[in-house]
PDB file of C-alpha atoms and ligand atoms in Angstrom:
ATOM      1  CA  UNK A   1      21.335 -47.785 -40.326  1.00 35.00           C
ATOM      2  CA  UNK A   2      20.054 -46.742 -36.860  1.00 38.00           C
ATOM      3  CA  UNK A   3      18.008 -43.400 -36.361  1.00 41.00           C
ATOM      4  CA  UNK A   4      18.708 -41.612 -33.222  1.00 47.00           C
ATOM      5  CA  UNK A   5      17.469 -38.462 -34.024  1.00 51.00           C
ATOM      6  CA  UNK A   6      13.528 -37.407 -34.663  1.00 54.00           C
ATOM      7  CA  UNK A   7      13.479 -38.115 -38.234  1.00 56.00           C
ATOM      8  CA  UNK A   8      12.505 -34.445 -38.965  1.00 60.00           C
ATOM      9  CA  UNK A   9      15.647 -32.872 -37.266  1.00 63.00           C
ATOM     10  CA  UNK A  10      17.396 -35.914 -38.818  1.00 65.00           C
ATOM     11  CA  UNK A  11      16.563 -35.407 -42.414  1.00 74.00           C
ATOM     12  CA  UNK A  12      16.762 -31.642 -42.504  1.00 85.00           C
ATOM     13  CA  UNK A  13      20.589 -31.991 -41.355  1.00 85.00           C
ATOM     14  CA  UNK A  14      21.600 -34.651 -43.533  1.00 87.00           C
ATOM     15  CA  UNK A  15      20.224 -32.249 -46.404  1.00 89.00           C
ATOM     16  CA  UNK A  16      22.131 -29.710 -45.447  1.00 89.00           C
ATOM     17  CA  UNK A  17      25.133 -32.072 -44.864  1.00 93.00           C
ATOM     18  CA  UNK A  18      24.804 -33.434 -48.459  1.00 93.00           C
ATOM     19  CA  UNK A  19      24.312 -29.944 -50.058  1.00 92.00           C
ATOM     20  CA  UNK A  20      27.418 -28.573 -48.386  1.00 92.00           C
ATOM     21  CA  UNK A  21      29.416 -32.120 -49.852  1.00 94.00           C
ATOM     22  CA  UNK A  22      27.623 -31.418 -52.970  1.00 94.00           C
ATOM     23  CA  UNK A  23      29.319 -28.092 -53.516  1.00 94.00           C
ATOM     24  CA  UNK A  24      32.262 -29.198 -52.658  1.00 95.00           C
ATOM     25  CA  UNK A  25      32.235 -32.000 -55.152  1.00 96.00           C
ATOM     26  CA  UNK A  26      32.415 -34.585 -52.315  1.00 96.00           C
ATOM     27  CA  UNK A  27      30.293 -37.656 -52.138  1.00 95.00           C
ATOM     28  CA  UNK A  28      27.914 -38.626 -49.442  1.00 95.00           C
ATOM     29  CA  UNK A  29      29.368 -42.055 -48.477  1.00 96.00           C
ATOM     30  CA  UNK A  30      27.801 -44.374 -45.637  1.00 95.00           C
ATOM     31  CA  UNK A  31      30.838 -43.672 -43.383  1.00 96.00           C
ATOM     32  CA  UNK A  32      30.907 -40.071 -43.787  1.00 96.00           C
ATOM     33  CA  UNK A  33      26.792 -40.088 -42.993  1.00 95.00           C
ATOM     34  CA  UNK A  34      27.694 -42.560 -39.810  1.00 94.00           C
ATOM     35  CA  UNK A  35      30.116 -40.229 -38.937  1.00 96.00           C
ATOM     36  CA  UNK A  36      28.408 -36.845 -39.235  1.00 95.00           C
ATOM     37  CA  UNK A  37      25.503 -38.498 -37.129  1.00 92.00           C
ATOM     38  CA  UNK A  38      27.877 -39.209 -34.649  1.00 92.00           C
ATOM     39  CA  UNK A  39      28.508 -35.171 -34.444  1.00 92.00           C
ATOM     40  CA  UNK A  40      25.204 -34.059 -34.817  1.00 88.00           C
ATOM     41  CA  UNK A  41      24.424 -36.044 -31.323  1.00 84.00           C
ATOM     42  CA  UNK A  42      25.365 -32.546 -29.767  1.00 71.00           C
ATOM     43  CA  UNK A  43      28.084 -33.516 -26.711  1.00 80.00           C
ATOM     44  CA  UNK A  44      31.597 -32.939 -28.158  1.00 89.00           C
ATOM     45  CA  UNK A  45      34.060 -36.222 -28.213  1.00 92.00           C
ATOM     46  CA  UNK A  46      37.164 -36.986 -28.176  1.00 93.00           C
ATOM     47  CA  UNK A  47      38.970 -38.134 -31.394  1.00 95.00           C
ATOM     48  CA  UNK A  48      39.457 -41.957 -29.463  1.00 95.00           C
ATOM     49  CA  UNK A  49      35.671 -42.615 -28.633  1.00 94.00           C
ATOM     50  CA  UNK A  50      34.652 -41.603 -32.108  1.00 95.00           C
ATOM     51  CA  UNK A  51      36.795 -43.796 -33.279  1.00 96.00           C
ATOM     52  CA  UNK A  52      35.459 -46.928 -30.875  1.00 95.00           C
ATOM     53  CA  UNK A  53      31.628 -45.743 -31.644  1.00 94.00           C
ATOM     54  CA  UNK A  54      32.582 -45.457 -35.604  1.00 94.00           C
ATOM     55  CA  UNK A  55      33.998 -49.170 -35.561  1.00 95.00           C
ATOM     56  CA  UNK A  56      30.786 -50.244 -34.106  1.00 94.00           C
ATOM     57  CA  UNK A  57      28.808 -49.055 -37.110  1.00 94.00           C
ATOM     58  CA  UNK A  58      31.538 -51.219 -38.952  1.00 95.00           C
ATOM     59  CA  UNK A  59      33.678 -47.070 -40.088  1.00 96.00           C
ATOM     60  CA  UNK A  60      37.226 -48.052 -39.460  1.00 96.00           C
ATOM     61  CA  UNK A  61      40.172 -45.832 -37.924  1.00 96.00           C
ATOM     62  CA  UNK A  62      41.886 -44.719 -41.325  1.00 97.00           C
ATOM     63  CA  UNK A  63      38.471 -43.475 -42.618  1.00 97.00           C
ATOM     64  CA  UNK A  64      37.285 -41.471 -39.600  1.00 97.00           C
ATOM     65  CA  UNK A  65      40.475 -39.546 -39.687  1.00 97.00           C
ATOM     66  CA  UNK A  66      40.293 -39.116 -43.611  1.00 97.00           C
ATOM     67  CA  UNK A  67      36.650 -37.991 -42.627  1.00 97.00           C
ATOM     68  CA  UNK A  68      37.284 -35.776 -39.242  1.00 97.00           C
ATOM     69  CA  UNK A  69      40.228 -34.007 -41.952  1.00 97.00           C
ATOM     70  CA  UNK A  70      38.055 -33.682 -44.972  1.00 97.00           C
ATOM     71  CA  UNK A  71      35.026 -32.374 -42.785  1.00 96.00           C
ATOM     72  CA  UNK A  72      37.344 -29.820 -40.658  1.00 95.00           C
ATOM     73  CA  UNK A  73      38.563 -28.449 -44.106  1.00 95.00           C
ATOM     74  CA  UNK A  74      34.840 -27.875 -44.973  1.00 94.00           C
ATOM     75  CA  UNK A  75      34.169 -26.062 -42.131  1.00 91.00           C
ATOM     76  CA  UNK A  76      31.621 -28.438 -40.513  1.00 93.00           C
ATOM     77  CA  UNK A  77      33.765 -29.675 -37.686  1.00 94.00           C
ATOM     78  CA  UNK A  78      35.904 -27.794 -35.224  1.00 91.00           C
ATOM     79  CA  UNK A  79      38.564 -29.068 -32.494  1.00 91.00           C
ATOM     80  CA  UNK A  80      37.684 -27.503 -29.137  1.00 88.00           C
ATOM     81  CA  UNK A  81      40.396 -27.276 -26.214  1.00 84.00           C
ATOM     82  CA  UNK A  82      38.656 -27.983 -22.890  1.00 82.00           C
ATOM     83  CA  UNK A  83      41.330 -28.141 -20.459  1.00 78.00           C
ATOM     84  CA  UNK A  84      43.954 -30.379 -21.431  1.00 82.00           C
ATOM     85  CA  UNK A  85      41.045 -32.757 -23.765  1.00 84.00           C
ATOM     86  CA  UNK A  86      41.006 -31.957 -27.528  1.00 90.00           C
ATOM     87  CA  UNK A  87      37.294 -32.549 -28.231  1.00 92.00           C
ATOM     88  CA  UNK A  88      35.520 -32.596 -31.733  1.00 95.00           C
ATOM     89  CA  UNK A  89      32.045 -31.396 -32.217  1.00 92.00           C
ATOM     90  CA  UNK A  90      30.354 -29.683 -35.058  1.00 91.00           C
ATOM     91  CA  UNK A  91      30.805 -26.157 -35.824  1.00 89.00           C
ATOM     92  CA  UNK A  92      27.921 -23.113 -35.761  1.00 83.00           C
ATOM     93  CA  UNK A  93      27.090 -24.046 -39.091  1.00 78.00           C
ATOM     94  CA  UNK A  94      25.660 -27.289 -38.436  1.00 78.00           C
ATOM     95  CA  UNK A  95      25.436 -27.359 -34.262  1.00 74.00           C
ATOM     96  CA  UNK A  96      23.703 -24.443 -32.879  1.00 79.00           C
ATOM     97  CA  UNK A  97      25.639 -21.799 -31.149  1.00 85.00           C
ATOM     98  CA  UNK A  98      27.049 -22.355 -27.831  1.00 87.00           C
ATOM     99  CA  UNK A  99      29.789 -22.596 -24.872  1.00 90.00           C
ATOM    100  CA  UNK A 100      31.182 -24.746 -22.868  1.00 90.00           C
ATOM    101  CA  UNK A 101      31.207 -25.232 -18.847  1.00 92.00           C
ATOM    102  CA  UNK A 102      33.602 -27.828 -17.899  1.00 91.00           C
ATOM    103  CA  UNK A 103      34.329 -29.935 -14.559  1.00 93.00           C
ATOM    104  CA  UNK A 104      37.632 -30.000 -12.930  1.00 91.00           C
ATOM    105  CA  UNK A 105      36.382 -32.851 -10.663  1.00 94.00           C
ATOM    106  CA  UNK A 106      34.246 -35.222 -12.945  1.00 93.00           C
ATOM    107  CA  UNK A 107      35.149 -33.693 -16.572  1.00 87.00           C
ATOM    108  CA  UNK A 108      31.260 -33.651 -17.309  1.00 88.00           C
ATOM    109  CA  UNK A 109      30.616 -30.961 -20.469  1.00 88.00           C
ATOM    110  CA  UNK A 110      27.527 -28.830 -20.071  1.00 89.00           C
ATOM    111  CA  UNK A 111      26.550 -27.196 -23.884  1.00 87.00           C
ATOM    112  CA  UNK A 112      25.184 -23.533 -23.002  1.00 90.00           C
ATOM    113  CA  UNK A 113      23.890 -20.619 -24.865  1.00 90.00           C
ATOM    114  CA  UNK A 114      22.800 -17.314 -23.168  1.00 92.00           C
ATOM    115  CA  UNK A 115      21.336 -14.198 -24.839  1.00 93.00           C
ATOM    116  CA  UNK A 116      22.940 -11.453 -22.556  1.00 95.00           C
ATOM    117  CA  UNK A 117      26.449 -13.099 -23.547  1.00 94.00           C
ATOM    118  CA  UNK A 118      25.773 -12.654 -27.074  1.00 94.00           C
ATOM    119  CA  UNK A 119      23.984  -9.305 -26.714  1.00 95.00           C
ATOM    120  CA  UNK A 120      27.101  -8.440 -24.321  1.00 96.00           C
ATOM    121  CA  UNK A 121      29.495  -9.363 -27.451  1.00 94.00           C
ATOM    122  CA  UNK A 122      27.682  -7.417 -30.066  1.00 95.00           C
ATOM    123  CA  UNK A 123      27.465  -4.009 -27.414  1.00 97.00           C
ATOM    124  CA  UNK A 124      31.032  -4.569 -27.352  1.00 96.00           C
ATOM    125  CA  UNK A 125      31.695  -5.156 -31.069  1.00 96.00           C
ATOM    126  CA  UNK A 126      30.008  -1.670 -32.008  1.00 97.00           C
ATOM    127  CA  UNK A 127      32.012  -0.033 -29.397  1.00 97.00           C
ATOM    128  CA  UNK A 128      34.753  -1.462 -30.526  1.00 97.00           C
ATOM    129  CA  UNK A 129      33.754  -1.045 -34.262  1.00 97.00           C
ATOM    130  CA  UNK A 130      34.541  -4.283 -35.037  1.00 97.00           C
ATOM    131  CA  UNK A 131      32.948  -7.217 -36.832  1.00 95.00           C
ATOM    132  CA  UNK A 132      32.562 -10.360 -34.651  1.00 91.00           C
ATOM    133  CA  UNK A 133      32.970 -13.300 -37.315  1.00 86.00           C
ATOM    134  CA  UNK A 134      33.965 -15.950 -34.138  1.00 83.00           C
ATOM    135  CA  UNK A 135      34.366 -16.620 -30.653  1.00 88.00           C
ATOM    136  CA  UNK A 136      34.621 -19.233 -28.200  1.00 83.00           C
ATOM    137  CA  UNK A 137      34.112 -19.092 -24.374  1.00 86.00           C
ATOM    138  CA  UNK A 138      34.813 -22.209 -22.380  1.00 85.00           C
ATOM    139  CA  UNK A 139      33.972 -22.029 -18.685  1.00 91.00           C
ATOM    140  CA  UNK A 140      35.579 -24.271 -15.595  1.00 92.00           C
ATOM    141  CA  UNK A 141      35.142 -25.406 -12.809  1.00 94.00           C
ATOM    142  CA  UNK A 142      32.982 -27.306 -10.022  1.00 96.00           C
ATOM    143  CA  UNK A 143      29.629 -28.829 -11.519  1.00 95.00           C
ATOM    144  CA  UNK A 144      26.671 -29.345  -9.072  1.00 94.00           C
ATOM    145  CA  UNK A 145      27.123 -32.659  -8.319  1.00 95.00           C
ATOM    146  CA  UNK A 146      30.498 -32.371  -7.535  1.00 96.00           C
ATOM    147  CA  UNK A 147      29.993 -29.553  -5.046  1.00 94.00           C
TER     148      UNK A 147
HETATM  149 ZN1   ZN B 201      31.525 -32.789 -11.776  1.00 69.42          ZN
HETATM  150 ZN1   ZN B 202      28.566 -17.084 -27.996  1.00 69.42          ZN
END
């Protein structure tokens, strides 16, 4: 098994991966580590490459959908819409919050965070008097290199 991660920021994740299976009575099973690796890499992908990178580390097609469902049910992965692309990446839980920027010409995803957004969000939650438990924000339109 390859290491792509700094083993640190590797191991602490798959801890908290195998705690969360744990208490869910799920095993940790060499395709569902291969595939939660895959995830944790941080850009979301598409259902198809997963698939063709999974294959490579020898996961095939009936397991990572088995996997991407059983994982979606425990809250680790989410399906993101950008544009017409249904993209998989891991939820807040395991990813760290962010957005998405999108472009129209190349289809290149930027990952961004910003701490006026969030502040904005929470200003507008107590105004509101609400309780924020999600959101999503996807952004498109021309990257730089595209310009
Ligand atoms: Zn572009
Ligand atoms: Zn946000």
């Amino acid at each position: 098994m390859q290491y792509h991660l700094p083993m640190e920021q590797t191991r602490n994740k798959d801890n908290q991966f195998a705690l969360l299976l744990k208490a869910n009575n799920e095993r940790v099973t060499s395709p569902r580590l291969i595939i939660f690796r895959q995830l944790l890499r941080g850009s979301p992908i598409p259902m198809a490459k997963l698939r063709v990178k999974s294959a490579l580390d020898g996961v095939d097609t009936a397991t990572v959908y088995r996997t991407i469902a059983l994982f979606t049910r425990l809250g680790l992965v989410q399906e993101i819409g950008v544009g017409s692309r249904r993209l998989l990446e891991l939820t807040d839980n395991f990813g760290s919050h962010h957005h998405h920027f999108w472009c129209t010409k190349c289809g290149k995803i930027v990952n961004f965070d910003d701490n006026h957004l969030e502040a904005t969000l929470d200003a507008l939650a107590s105004r509101l008097d609400i309780s924020i438990e999600s959101h999503q924000l996807e952004i498109s339109g021309i990257c730089n290199a595209c310009q």
